[in-house]
Amino acid sequence: MGGKVVTISSGKGGVGKTTATANLGISLASLGKKVVVIDADIGLRNLDVIMGLENRIVYDLVDIVEGRSKLRQAMIKHKKFDDLFLIPAAQTRDKMAVSPDDMVKLTNELREDFDYVLIDSPAGIERGFRNALEPADEVLIVTNPEVSAVRDADRIIGLIEAADKGPGKLIINRLKADMVKKGEMLSSEDVFDILGLTIIGIIPEDELVLSASNSGVPVTLNMQSKAGMAFNNVARRVIGEDVPFMNLDENLGIFQRLVGLLNGR
Amino acid sequence: MTNLLSRLFGRSKKGSGATAKDRLRFVLQHDRINLPPERMEEMKREILAVIVKYLVVDQDRVEIDLEQRDRTHSKLTAEIPVAIHTPASANKAVESTVAAADSAGANGANNGANADAEKDDTVDEVDKAEAPDAAEDAKADKRGNGESEADRKS
Ligand SMILES: Nc1ncnc2c1ncn2[C@@H]1O[C@H](COP(=O)(O)OP(=O)(O)O)[C@@H](O)[C@H]1O
Ligand SMILES: [Mg+2]
């Protein structure tokens, strides 16, 4: 069967799907894998700018599906990694321009030459989500430790299981360890208790993610970034390595750690 | 009902993270069976209304709950204590039901027009489900006719 198709989904918008897809793509490529990332968010193209490839686009996903472009012609090679490619979304079409079957055909072709095909799913539970889900061998569900995001994740998880694509794995993004400590944020254990899915990544809130999206250089390329390291760990787990979860408390100030000690934590 | 009340008022001082978890549990329980909370309460009232046509029920100790093991396994459980039919115990059950209506009614009267939805709910629930004569008593009480009929009877 060749390569593996991994879909990154969430239900709710703005939780970090595109950020996760870009960073996983880069991490997998840096681990020596051949990778294609597909932006399935037709009409709201984003993965190109997050990866810094926006000015190289000639053709897009709909051009491939409608036969105006050969698959290879539409694939944009990453500046740093020769084995990392992007298939951008069409910006001026709607989601109905692509069907779940189109996506299956496309990814089957890609599987032959690549180790991983990552699909950045649009928010919602409509056609765009179906397109991203249909070809998936594995689904990663991104959520934030927040009531509304977890609720929407639960909905998506139900749909994924109903489509026989489950169980997915969870990426908990934007966790603030200091707030969890104070009891003011859902912990990753809480999210696990509620959703009952294996957690494949816990990504801290990190300002560098914004700088990274400003510059179009995903944060996993920044050695200083905790979020970048955490995404890199996710990639290693995706390829089957057993990587321990990092301690997200390390960046707490000495004062906070003292308070924690005094409170017996 | 007790569940709802404790959810609304029984919140002890814990961080908002724990509150988030409780709220998520509650909301997902209903999402997963596709039955919103108010409809669930309605269903419980209907179930009880049917049962009290045949049995004398100790309304205060009724527990109808949804148990959820995981996303795909939910179970509705009901514990509905019923009176054994000896004349004395039947009376007793009716009385305790009336007493519940009584206190709710009294609260309503005290708060006058400010009586909130929660309290009205309680009264409704009890009224509907009661044996007819007990319901009459409770209503009379709500109108504020001084002492409870039940009290006088006992
Ligand atoms: N770990 C993080 N720390 C800080 N900001 C983040 C993090 N992950 C995502 N963001 C920010 O959240 C916003 C939404 O992210 P995005 O990946 O576009 O979400 P989605 O694709 O799910 O809509 C972006 O502004 C992004 O920079
Ligand atoms: Mg996105």
GROMACS .gro file of C-alpha atoms and ligand atoms in nm, chain A residues 17-18 41 46 120, ligand 2:
model
    6
   17LYS     CA    1  -0.484   2.224   1.259
   18THR     CA    2  -0.291   2.417   0.998
   41ASP     CA    3  -0.951   2.387   0.315
   46ASN     CA    4  -0.366   2.889   0.454
  120ASP     CA    5  -0.509   1.967   0.668
  421MG      MG    6  -0.667   2.592   0.915
   0.00000   0.00000   0.00000
